[in-house]
Amino acid sequence: MITKNKFICENISRTEAGELAFAGVPLSCMAREYSTPLYLFDEDRIRERCRTYLRAVRDGFGLGAKVLYASKAASFKRLYEIMREEGMGIDVVSTGEIFTAYSAGFPLESAYFHSNNKTDRDIEYAMEHGVGTFVVDNEEELLAINEIAISRGIRQRVLLRITPGIDPHTYAAVSTGKVDSKFGSAIETGQADAITALALSLDGIELRGFHCHVGSQVFDSDVYIRAAEVMLRYVAHINDKYAFLAAELDLGGGYGVRYVEEQPEIDIAANIAEVAEYMNALADKLGIPMPQVAFEPGRSIVADAGLTLYTVGTVKRIPGYKTYVSVDGGMTDNPRFALYGAQYTILPVAAPTPDNSVECSVVGRCCESGDIIQESVPLPPDMKRGDLIACLTTGAYNYSMASNYNRLGRPAVVMLSGGKSYLAVKRETEEDITSLDV
Ligand code: LLP
């Protein structure tokens, strides 16, 4: 029997014996069956998140509204099957993501192709695979898409990525809505109008509307209202200036998720309802029909549906200094602390002991001191080789950002649903790692 405890996400609990469980499955069973390090994904949670978004956008904006899963957060075939089954669209950013979705049988007509620098090959590849819509970053890219579309005898549907000039108050590496961003064309500088005029003049381009994405791990709900306002006013402005009425308006992704207790949990449905109410009123005021609205969540679909399970290898106690708990993974499977100082909740899998007070640095096995998963993690003083620990909320930007540094193989990905587990991605072997060496 699994007893409910209060954890940062509902899918975390402890068994009667006190052992940590995820999606109703005791974690030691997963370690025994699949070995560690291991990525676990709670399929039921992913589906629930998709449904929450879909319901919210349809309630707020009508049945034509879309949710595009930003698959950079986590991309492997099984996820695209789930997205197809749930009626989600997807955002893809590379030929690798396109091919993964294609291989999973995802209808690429419902895919939106992002990135700020699509090569000619990327463009050809996406068109060959029937990607429905391109989200165009800049004029050079637009001209290249136009030329290739004409040479293929098609008109490519596009959205233009516009920079609304909004600071989302998140960490710099994921802030994208400010005027000086590397992404998109800014309204303030006149570049947005210029690329719109250009798009309307090109025979190979079918302009559908506009896109913006202000940043990631955003908690300030006001950010979405402000971005939506700027974008809707822009739609009205372009209607006045060029008599072009946008059919689509994609507001990007970015809703923050709870990694540690101190962070709030965003009520996505309530937030989208608020944005919708504001936008519907504004559209009326501006006298324009509401375009078909899309949201593009990545992190908030998969983050708390993920957990990484590790086995402790060594515990190094440096008297008067600190205690290092080294696990069998590291920055290769989760580079987010090394890159952003990202916060995580780490828990021992075994039943909690009364004295849980030693602050440890949980580190990986890579050859550099920056290979840290988290600092100041309270762990039992008797942690030892062979113990299991779990890093929570690793579903987003972990597997997708994993590397082979030190020629370490990426962990397997196991899905959990209804108390059962199945393999979604195999563990990378030494043979896999050398498979491209000639
Ligand atoms: N749409 C666009 C155009 C994006 O660039 C992104 C994320 C999303 C949607 C999804 O945003 P989300 O809902 O996941 O916040 N590696 C960083 C995150 C980079 C986000 C990049 N763009 C991290 O680990 O925090």
Tab-separated table of C-alpha atoms and ligand atoms in Angstrom:
chain	number	residue	atom	x	y	z
A	1	MET	CA	0.000	0.000	0.000
A	2	ILE	CA	1.205	3.456	-0.856
A	3	THR	CA	0.508	6.223	1.625
A	4	LYS	CA	0.131	9.806	0.464
A	5	ASN	CA	2.609	12.277	1.823
A	6	LYS	CA	3.031	15.917	1.176
A	7	PHE	CA	5.709	16.290	-1.452
A	8	ILE	CA	6.308	18.934	-4.101
A	9	CYS	CA	4.252	16.928	-6.568
A	10	GLU	CA	1.362	14.535	-6.011
A	11	ASN	CA	3.022	11.670	-7.848
A	12	ILE	CA	5.662	11.352	-5.091
A	13	SER	CA	4.744	9.241	-2.069
A	14	ARG	CA	6.133	6.738	0.416
A	15	THR	CA	5.196	3.081	0.768
A	16	GLU	CA	3.980	1.778	4.115
A	17	ALA	CA	7.554	0.777	4.876
A	18	GLY	CA	8.584	4.357	4.232
A	19	GLU	CA	10.339	3.877	0.926
A	20	LEU	CA	10.030	6.560	-1.731
A	21	ALA	CA	7.652	5.777	-4.585
A	22	PHE	CA	6.996	7.577	-7.847
A	23	ALA	CA	3.741	7.308	-9.794
A	24	GLY	CA	2.774	4.575	-7.340
A	25	VAL	CA	5.878	2.464	-7.982
A	26	PRO	CA	8.483	1.857	-5.229
A	27	LEU	CA	11.800	3.136	-6.514
A	28	SER	CA	13.971	0.249	-5.333
A	29	CYS	CA	11.956	-2.021	-7.659
A	30	MET	CA	12.825	0.262	-10.569
A	31	ALA	CA	16.514	0.215	-9.665
A	32	ARG	CA	16.468	-3.591	-9.470
A	33	GLU	CA	14.637	-4.001	-12.737
A	34	TYR	CA	16.333	-1.342	-14.886
A	35	SER	CA	19.515	-0.424	-12.972
A	36	THR	CA	20.659	3.182	-12.381
A	37	PRO	CA	21.132	5.964	-13.255
A	38	LEU	CA	17.608	5.964	-14.599
A	39	TYR	CA	15.143	8.503	-15.915
A	40	LEU	CA	11.555	7.750	-14.946
A	41	PHE	CA	8.543	9.424	-16.584
A	42	ASP	CA	5.026	9.364	-15.188
A	43	GLU	CA	2.919	8.931	-18.328
A	44	ASP	CA	-0.361	9.568	-16.522
A	45	ARG	CA	0.913	12.902	-15.248
A	46	ILE	CA	2.010	13.936	-18.749
A	47	ARG	CA	-1.432	13.109	-20.126
A	48	GLU	CA	-3.091	15.000	-17.282
A	49	ARG	CA	-1.006	18.089	-18.026
A	50	CYS	CA	-1.847	17.923	-21.745
A	51	ARG	CA	-5.556	17.678	-20.903
A	52	THR	CA	-5.373	20.575	-18.470
A	53	TYR	CA	-3.829	22.785	-21.142
A	54	LEU	CA	-6.187	21.674	-23.901
A	55	ARG	CA	-9.252	22.224	-21.751
A	56	ALA	CA	-7.996	25.635	-20.629
A	57	VAL	CA	-7.229	26.961	-24.126
A	58	ARG	CA	-10.485	25.663	-25.572
A	59	ASP	CA	-12.511	27.104	-22.708
A	60	GLY	CA	-10.761	30.436	-23.049
A	61	PHE	CA	-10.312	30.787	-26.798
A	62	GLY	CA	-12.657	28.299	-28.445
A	63	LEU	CA	-12.188	24.945	-30.108
A	64	GLY	CA	-9.655	26.196	-32.659
A	65	ALA	CA	-7.103	27.025	-29.952
A	66	LYS	CA	-4.023	24.826	-29.883
A	67	VAL	CA	-1.435	23.501	-27.483
A	68	LEU	CA	1.935	22.708	-29.020
A	69	TYR	CA	4.230	20.624	-26.847
A	70	ALA	CA	7.704	22.224	-26.986
A	71	SER	CA	9.561	19.007	-27.500
A	72	LYS	CA	12.983	20.477	-26.728
A	73	ALA	CA	11.979	19.840	-23.092
A	74	ALA	CA	12.134	16.081	-23.714
A	75	SER	CA	12.147	14.359	-27.068
A	76	PHE	CA	11.879	10.638	-27.734
A	77	LYS	CA	9.461	8.592	-29.779
A	78	ARG	CA	7.084	7.530	-27.019
A	79	LEU	CA	6.433	11.135	-26.039
A	80	TYR	CA	5.331	12.030	-29.572
A	81	GLU	CA	2.956	9.036	-29.561
A	82	ILE	CA	1.432	10.357	-26.348
A	83	MET	CA	1.145	13.847	-27.851
A	84	ARG	CA	-0.612	12.430	-30.908
A	85	GLU	CA	-3.017	10.441	-28.745
A	86	GLU	CA	-3.806	13.511	-26.654
A	87	GLY	CA	-4.497	15.706	-29.689
A	88	MET	CA	-1.555	18.013	-29.042
A	89	GLY	CA	0.475	19.847	-31.686
A	90	ILE	CA	4.254	20.017	-31.305
A	91	ASP	CA	7.060	22.550	-31.548
A	92	VAL	CA	10.222	21.112	-33.097
A	93	VAL	CA	13.575	22.856	-33.485
A	94	SER	CA	15.800	20.494	-35.434
A	95	THR	CA	15.843	17.743	-38.015
A	96	GLY	CA	16.534	15.354	-35.136
A	97	GLU	CA	13.292	16.296	-33.404
A	98	ILE	CA	11.437	16.219	-36.739
A	99	PHE	CA	12.729	12.736	-37.495
A	100	THR	CA	11.937	11.461	-33.999
A	101	ALA	CA	8.352	12.723	-34.280
A	102	TYR	CA	8.061	11.343	-37.818
A	103	SER	CA	9.382	7.936	-36.699
A	104	ALA	CA	6.744	7.889	-33.959
A	105	GLY	CA	4.009	8.453	-36.538
A	106	PHE	CA	3.234	11.972	-35.349
A	107	PRO	CA	1.283	13.902	-38.039
A	108	LEU	CA	3.838	16.577	-38.916
A	109	GLU	CA	1.136	18.749	-40.408
A	110	SER	CA	0.550	19.721	-36.748
A	111	ALA	CA	4.217	20.546	-36.129
A	112	TYR	CA	5.666	24.060	-35.864
A	113	PHE	CA	9.308	24.359	-36.859
A	114	HIS	CA	11.251	26.835	-34.704
A	115	SER	CA	14.953	27.794	-34.312
A	116	ASN	CA	16.743	31.043	-35.042
A	117	ASN	CA	18.959	29.620	-37.755
A	118	LYS	CA	17.438	27.024	-40.043
A	119	THR	CA	19.960	25.843	-42.603
A	120	ASP	CA	18.900	25.201	-46.207
A	121	ARG	CA	19.081	21.504	-45.441
A	122	ASP	CA	16.848	21.940	-42.375
A	123	ILE	CA	14.303	23.783	-44.513
A	124	GLU	CA	14.370	21.134	-47.282
A	125	TYR	CA	14.149	18.349	-44.690
A	126	ALA	CA	11.187	19.898	-42.888
A	127	MET	CA	9.342	20.479	-46.184
A	128	GLU	CA	10.082	16.935	-47.353
A	129	HIS	CA	8.614	15.587	-44.136
A	130	GLY	CA	5.522	17.784	-44.431
A	131	VAL	CA	6.053	20.006	-41.382
A	132	GLY	CA	2.921	22.188	-41.369
A	133	THR	CA	4.161	25.569	-40.178
A	134	PHE	CA	7.530	27.292	-39.962
A	135	VAL	CA	8.095	29.898	-37.264
A	136	VAL	CA	10.448	32.325	-38.959
A	137	ASP	CA	13.034	34.204	-36.964
A	138	ASN	CA	14.493	36.770	-39.367
A	139	GLU	CA	14.524	38.108	-42.933
A	140	GLU	CA	17.429	36.029	-44.243
A	141	GLU	CA	15.689	32.889	-43.097
A	142	LEU	CA	12.395	34.037	-44.596
A	143	LEU	CA	14.024	34.609	-47.982
A	144	ALA	CA	15.674	31.181	-47.899
A	145	ILE	CA	12.351	29.506	-47.021
A	146	ASN	CA	10.629	31.425	-49.808
A	147	GLU	CA	13.198	30.376	-52.391
A	148	ILE	CA	13.116	26.726	-51.400
A	149	ALA	CA	9.298	26.706	-51.257
A	150	ILE	CA	9.114	28.165	-54.791
A	151	SER	CA	11.630	25.618	-56.072
A	152	ARG	CA	9.406	22.887	-54.650
A	153	GLY	CA	6.258	24.450	-56.081
A	154	ILE	CA	4.629	25.100	-52.706
A	155	ARG	CA	3.590	28.012	-50.498
A	156	GLN	CA	4.922	27.452	-47.003
A	157	ARG	CA	2.710	28.386	-44.067
A	158	VAL	CA	4.646	30.586	-41.651
A	159	LEU	CA	4.341	32.515	-38.426
A	160	LEU	CA	6.788	35.337	-37.791
A	161	ARG	CA	8.585	35.368	-34.455
A	162	ILE	CA	8.144	38.805	-32.962
A	163	THR	CA	10.048	40.181	-29.969
A	164	PRO	CA	7.511	42.007	-27.836
A	165	GLY	CA	10.072	43.789	-25.631
A	166	ILE	CA	9.102	42.201	-22.340
A	167	ASP	CA	11.356	41.169	-19.497
A	168	PRO	CA	9.986	37.957	-17.972
A	169	HIS	CA	12.166	38.185	-14.822
A	170	THR	CA	13.659	34.750	-15.149
A	171	TYR	CA	17.301	33.737	-15.444
A	172	ALA	CA	19.214	35.295	-18.336
A	173	ALA	CA	19.890	32.111	-20.333
A	174	VAL	CA	16.175	31.545	-20.854
A	175	SER	CA	14.967	35.121	-21.226
A	176	THR	CA	13.976	35.712	-24.846
A	177	GLY	CA	11.377	38.457	-25.058
A	178	LYS	CA	13.579	41.512	-24.651
A	179	VAL	CA	14.413	43.744	-27.633
A	180	ASP	CA	18.091	42.733	-27.652
A	181	SER	CA	17.277	38.997	-27.746
A	182	LYS	CA	18.950	36.771	-30.327
A	183	PHE	CA	15.456	35.543	-31.213
A	184	GLY	CA	12.867	37.137	-33.446
A	185	SER	CA	12.255	40.579	-34.912
A	186	ALA	CA	11.579	43.411	-32.509
A	187	ILE	CA	8.541	45.659	-32.747
A	188	GLU	CA	10.415	48.564	-31.174
A	189	THR	CA	13.132	48.695	-33.847
A	190	GLY	CA	10.750	48.498	-36.805
A	191	GLN	CA	12.175	45.110	-37.809
A	192	ALA	CA	8.884	43.365	-37.053
A	193	ASP	CA	7.001	45.572	-39.535
A	194	ALA	CA	9.748	45.115	-42.111
A	195	ILE	CA	9.682	41.309	-41.960
A	196	THR	CA	5.869	41.331	-42.044
A	197	ALA	CA	5.854	43.474	-45.196
A	198	LEU	CA	8.460	41.210	-46.744
A	199	ALA	CA	6.511	38.041	-45.889
A	200	LEU	CA	3.368	39.501	-47.471
A	201	SER	CA	5.267	40.192	-50.696
A	202	LEU	CA	6.703	36.702	-51.233
A	203	ASP	CA	5.101	34.116	-53.519
A	204	GLY	CA	6.448	31.103	-51.632
A	205	ILE	CA	5.157	32.291	-48.265
A	206	GLU	CA	1.688	32.034	-46.792
A	207	LEU	CA	1.746	34.266	-43.733
A	208	ARG	CA	-0.580	32.875	-41.044
A	209	GLY	CA	0.280	35.154	-38.153
A	210	PHE	CA	2.704	35.840	-35.347
A	211	HIS	CA	4.553	34.151	-32.543
A	212	CYS	CA	6.294	35.283	-29.386
A	213	HIS	CA	8.007	33.523	-26.513
A	214	VAL	CA	9.176	35.680	-23.653
A	215	GLY	CA	11.140	33.170	-21.610
A	216	SER	CA	11.077	30.019	-19.556
A	217	GLN	CA	10.461	29.169	-15.877
A	218	VAL	CA	8.257	32.258	-15.592
A	219	PHE	CA	6.160	32.625	-12.433
A	220	ASP	CA	4.846	36.135	-12.906
A	221	SER	CA	1.390	35.646	-14.450
A	222	ASP	CA	1.297	39.276	-15.458
A	223	VAL	CA	4.042	38.564	-18.020
A	224	TYR	CA	1.602	36.614	-20.177
A	225	ILE	CA	-1.020	39.319	-20.049
A	226	ARG	CA	1.515	41.951	-21.032
A	227	ALA	CA	2.925	39.829	-23.863
A	228	ALA	CA	-0.560	38.984	-25.109
A	229	GLU	CA	-1.510	42.646	-25.053
A	230	VAL	CA	1.555	43.711	-27.042
A	231	MET	CA	0.973	40.943	-29.568
A	232	LEU	CA	-2.742	41.587	-30.010
A	233	ARG	CA	-2.114	45.301	-30.461
A	234	TYR	CA	0.497	44.319	-33.031
A	235	VAL	CA	-2.059	42.199	-34.889
A	236	ALA	CA	-4.379	45.232	-34.974
A	237	HIS	CA	-1.550	47.508	-36.093
A	238	ILE	CA	-0.628	45.179	-38.974
A	239	ASN	CA	-4.285	44.987	-39.964
A	240	ASP	CA	-4.403	48.796	-40.156
A	241	LYS	CA	-1.066	49.163	-41.894
A	242	TYR	CA	-1.100	46.281	-44.399
A	243	ALA	CA	-4.748	45.112	-44.355
A	244	PHE	CA	-3.499	41.737	-43.177
A	245	LEU	CA	-5.510	40.021	-40.489
A	246	ALA	CA	-3.509	37.364	-38.640
A	247	ALA	CA	-5.229	33.988	-38.496
A	248	GLU	CA	-2.948	32.635	-35.754
A	249	LEU	CA	-1.270	34.026	-32.670
A	250	ASP	CA	1.151	31.765	-30.818
A	251	LEU	CA	2.050	33.006	-27.341
A	252	GLY	CA	4.911	30.559	-26.738
A	253	GLY	CA	5.656	28.580	-23.606
A	254	GLY	CA	7.359	29.325	-20.341
A	255	TYR	CA	5.106	28.611	-17.368
A	256	GLY	CA	7.312	27.913	-14.345
A	257	VAL	CA	7.271	24.666	-12.408
A	258	ARG	CA	7.931	23.818	-8.802
A	259	TYR	CA	11.390	22.337	-8.241
A	260	VAL	CA	11.628	23.127	-4.533
A	261	GLU	CA	9.065	23.656	-1.824
A	262	GLU	CA	9.542	27.423	-1.675
A	263	GLN	CA	8.375	27.780	-5.270
A	264	PRO	CA	4.652	28.121	-5.939
A	265	GLU	CA	2.660	25.803	-8.112
A	266	ILE	CA	1.114	27.745	-10.961
A	267	ASP	CA	-2.557	27.113	-11.644
A	268	ILE	CA	-2.220	26.879	-15.421
A	269	ALA	CA	-5.959	26.674	-16.082
A	270	ALA	CA	-6.677	29.770	-13.999
A	271	ASN	CA	-3.798	31.640	-15.588
A	272	ILE	CA	-4.879	30.854	-19.141
A	273	ALA	CA	-8.458	31.784	-18.261
A	274	GLU	CA	-7.185	35.156	-17.056
A	275	VAL	CA	-5.151	35.715	-20.233
A	276	ALA	CA	-8.154	34.698	-22.353
A	277	GLU	CA	-10.530	37.053	-20.583
A	278	TYR	CA	-8.121	39.921	-21.022
A	279	MET	CA	-7.447	39.148	-24.682
A	280	ASN	CA	-11.098	38.631	-25.620
A	281	ALA	CA	-11.974	42.019	-24.142
A	282	LEU	CA	-9.014	43.675	-25.852
A	283	ALA	CA	-9.850	42.141	-29.243
A	284	ASP	CA	-13.357	43.591	-28.935
A	285	LYS	CA	-11.955	46.961	-28.006
A	286	LEU	CA	-9.550	46.900	-30.943
A	287	GLY	CA	-12.335	45.754	-33.257
A	288	ILE	CA	-10.479	42.701	-34.558
A	289	PRO	CA	-11.515	39.056	-34.522
A	290	MET	CA	-9.461	36.947	-32.124
A	291	PRO	CA	-6.866	34.936	-34.049
A	292	GLN	CA	-6.550	31.208	-33.358
A	293	VAL	CA	-4.438	31.218	-30.190
A	294	ALA	CA	-1.716	28.679	-29.386
A	295	PHE	CA	0.421	28.025	-26.322
A	296	GLU	CA	3.711	26.148	-26.476
A	297	PRO	CA	4.499	24.611	-23.102
A	298	GLY	CA	7.449	22.289	-22.654
A	299	ARG	CA	8.643	22.292	-19.057
A	300	SER	CA	5.176	22.447	-17.502
A	301	ILE	CA	4.064	19.377	-19.475
A	302	VAL	CA	6.906	17.055	-18.496
A	303	ALA	CA	9.022	18.450	-15.647
A	304	ASP	CA	7.239	17.017	-12.624
A	305	ALA	CA	6.407	13.896	-14.623
A	306	GLY	CA	10.121	13.066	-14.416
A	307	LEU	CA	12.474	11.784	-11.742
A	308	THR	CA	16.076	10.589	-11.887
A	309	LEU	CA	17.150	7.657	-9.785
A	310	TYR	CA	20.799	7.294	-8.786
A	311	THR	CA	22.909	4.900	-6.748
A	312	VAL	CA	25.393	6.400	-4.322
A	313	GLY	CA	28.988	5.339	-5.053
A	314	THR	CA	31.118	7.115	-2.481
A	315	VAL	CA	30.512	9.398	0.459
A	316	LYS	CA	33.493	11.625	1.124
A	317	ARG	CA	33.468	13.399	4.473
A	318	ILE	CA	36.040	16.176	4.699
A	319	PRO	CA	36.103	17.050	8.425
A	320	GLY	CA	35.434	20.709	9.038
A	321	TYR	CA	34.551	21.256	5.384
A	322	LYS	CA	31.867	19.331	3.589
A	323	THR	CA	30.415	15.977	2.654
A	324	TYR	CA	30.303	14.842	-0.941
A	325	VAL	CA	27.816	12.201	-1.971
A	326	SER	CA	28.869	10.930	-5.415
A	327	VAL	CA	26.262	9.249	-7.563
A	328	ASP	CA	26.500	7.136	-10.696
A	329	GLY	CA	25.287	9.973	-12.958
A	330	GLY	CA	26.010	13.693	-12.947
A	331	MET	CA	26.194	16.681	-15.270
A	332	THR	CA	25.989	14.281	-18.199
A	333	ASP	CA	22.372	13.407	-17.378
A	334	ASN	CA	21.504	16.701	-15.667
A	335	PRO	CA	23.650	19.734	-16.571
A	336	ARG	CA	21.193	22.261	-15.168
A	337	PHE	CA	22.955	23.053	-11.894
A	338	ALA	CA	26.262	23.415	-13.734
A	339	LEU	CA	24.655	25.689	-16.329
A	340	TYR	CA	22.113	27.712	-14.385
A	341	GLY	CA	22.588	26.899	-10.716
A	342	ALA	CA	19.166	25.259	-11.037
A	343	GLN	CA	17.448	24.119	-7.856
A	344	TYR	CA	16.248	20.575	-7.272
A	345	THR	CA	14.758	18.537	-4.466
A	346	ILE	CA	16.802	15.421	-3.739
A	347	LEU	CA	15.528	12.714	-1.412
A	348	PRO	CA	16.912	9.426	-0.143
A	349	VAL	CA	14.845	6.477	-1.342
A	350	ALA	CA	15.075	4.562	1.940
A	351	ALA	CA	12.667	5.325	4.763
A	352	PRO	CA	13.575	8.623	6.445
A	353	THR	CA	15.640	8.379	9.610
A	354	PRO	CA	14.981	10.703	12.562
A	355	ASP	CA	18.304	12.454	12.109
A	356	ASN	CA	18.275	13.819	8.596
A	357	SER	CA	20.550	16.713	9.072
A	358	VAL	CA	23.846	16.436	7.198
A	359	GLU	CA	24.120	18.954	4.410
A	360	CYS	CA	25.743	17.247	1.432
A	361	SER	CA	26.911	18.198	-2.022
A	362	VAL	CA	25.404	15.690	-4.408
A	363	VAL	CA	27.906	15.351	-7.225
A	364	GLY	CA	28.415	13.254	-10.313
A	365	ARG	CA	31.207	11.129	-11.649
A	366	CYS	CA	32.587	13.425	-14.352
A	367	CYS	CA	36.129	14.709	-14.314
A	368	GLU	CA	35.468	18.259	-13.227
A	369	SER	CA	34.597	20.000	-9.997
A	370	GLY	CA	31.590	21.727	-11.571
A	371	ASP	CA	29.903	18.364	-11.937
A	372	ILE	CA	27.368	19.076	-9.239
A	373	ILE	CA	23.723	18.067	-9.215
A	374	GLN	CA	22.831	20.067	-6.113
A	375	GLU	CA	24.477	21.748	-3.122
A	376	SER	CA	23.274	21.723	0.492
A	377	VAL	CA	21.087	18.652	0.262
A	378	PRO	CA	19.997	17.345	3.671
A	379	LEU	CA	20.743	13.606	3.715
A	380	PRO	CA	20.987	11.006	6.474
A	381	PRO	CA	24.426	10.962	8.139
A	382	ASP	CA	24.883	7.266	7.406
A	383	MET	CA	24.522	7.499	3.605
A	384	LYS	CA	26.737	4.862	2.035
A	385	ARG	CA	27.689	3.124	-1.176
A	386	GLY	CA	24.726	1.322	-2.696
A	387	ASP	CA	22.034	3.622	-1.254
A	388	LEU	CA	19.525	5.036	-3.718
A	389	ILE	CA	18.664	8.695	-4.045
A	390	ALA	CA	16.112	10.430	-6.223
A	391	CYS	CA	16.322	13.808	-7.884
A	392	LEU	CA	12.780	15.072	-8.431
A	393	THR	CA	11.278	17.113	-11.259
A	394	THR	CA	13.820	16.136	-13.905
A	395	GLY	CA	11.385	15.487	-16.755
A	396	ALA	CA	12.231	18.703	-18.606
A	397	TYR	CA	15.620	19.638	-20.066
A	398	ASN	CA	17.489	16.700	-18.532
A	399	TYR	CA	17.319	13.818	-20.995
A	400	SER	CA	17.155	16.370	-23.825
A	401	MET	CA	20.305	18.140	-22.582
A	402	ALA	CA	22.249	15.010	-21.640
A	403	SER	CA	25.694	14.484	-23.095
A	404	ASN	CA	28.369	11.839	-23.476
A	405	TYR	CA	31.073	13.799	-21.666
A	406	ASN	CA	33.761	11.394	-20.468
A	407	ARG	CA	32.110	8.925	-22.847
A	408	LEU	CA	29.471	8.142	-20.285
A	409	GLY	CA	26.338	6.594	-21.726
A	410	ARG	CA	22.964	8.274	-21.306
A	411	PRO	CA	20.615	6.552	-18.832
A	412	ALA	CA	17.600	4.573	-19.987
A	413	VAL	CA	14.157	6.185	-19.967
A	414	VAL	CA	11.383	4.194	-18.341
A	415	MET	CA	7.713	5.156	-18.461
A	416	LEU	CA	5.304	4.493	-15.604
A	417	SER	CA	1.572	4.202	-16.046
A	418	GLY	CA	-1.124	2.716	-13.815
A	419	GLY	CA	1.531	1.234	-11.522
A	420	LYS	CA	3.315	-0.538	-14.434
A	421	SER	CA	6.622	0.280	-16.078
A	422	TYR	CA	7.985	-0.097	-19.589
A	423	LEU	CA	11.151	0.921	-21.393
A	424	ALA	CA	10.924	3.964	-23.693
A	425	VAL	CA	14.620	4.585	-24.436
A	426	LYS	CA	17.367	2.025	-23.934
A	427	ARG	CA	20.439	2.699	-21.855
A	428	GLU	CA	23.325	3.824	-24.061
A	429	THR	CA	26.071	1.223	-24.195
A	430	GLU	CA	29.779	1.536	-24.932
A	431	GLU	CA	28.990	0.111	-28.387
A	432	ASP	CA	26.381	2.831	-28.963
A	433	ILE	CA	28.907	5.454	-27.969
A	434	THR	CA	31.490	4.200	-30.462
A	435	SER	CA	28.948	3.438	-33.197
A	436	LEU	CA	29.743	6.603	-35.153
A	437	ASP	CA	33.534	6.361	-34.854
A	438	VAL	CA	35.043	5.254	-38.168
B	1	LLP	N1	8.589	27.972	-27.330
B	1	LLP	C1	9.800	28.459	-27.635
B	1	LLP	C2	9.974	29.207	-28.844
B	1	LLP	C3	10.886	28.212	-26.768
B	1	LLP	O1	12.075	28.710	-27.075
B	1	LLP	C4	10.700	27.460	-25.589
B	1	LLP	C5	11.820	27.179	-24.685
B	1	LLP	C6	9.417	26.958	-25.335
B	1	LLP	C7	8.378	27.245	-26.210
B	1	LLP	C8	9.118	26.128	-24.112
B	1	LLP	O2	9.337	26.802	-22.946
B	1	LLP	P1	8.987	26.079	-21.557
B	1	LLP	O3	7.484	25.939	-21.496
B	1	LLP	O4	9.647	24.764	-21.566
B	1	LLP	O5	9.516	26.985	-20.532
B	1	LLP	N2	17.411	24.667	-21.167
B	1	LLP	C9	16.687	25.602	-20.336
B	1	LLP	C10	15.344	25.943	-20.932
B	1	LLP	C11	15.442	26.532	-22.320
B	1	LLP	C12	14.107	26.926	-22.859
B	1	LLP	C13	14.217	27.218	-24.308
B	1	LLP	N3	13.006	27.553	-24.947
B	1	LLP	C14	16.511	25.000	-18.931
B	1	LLP	O6	16.966	23.887	-18.706
B	1	LLP	O7	15.948	25.656	-18.066
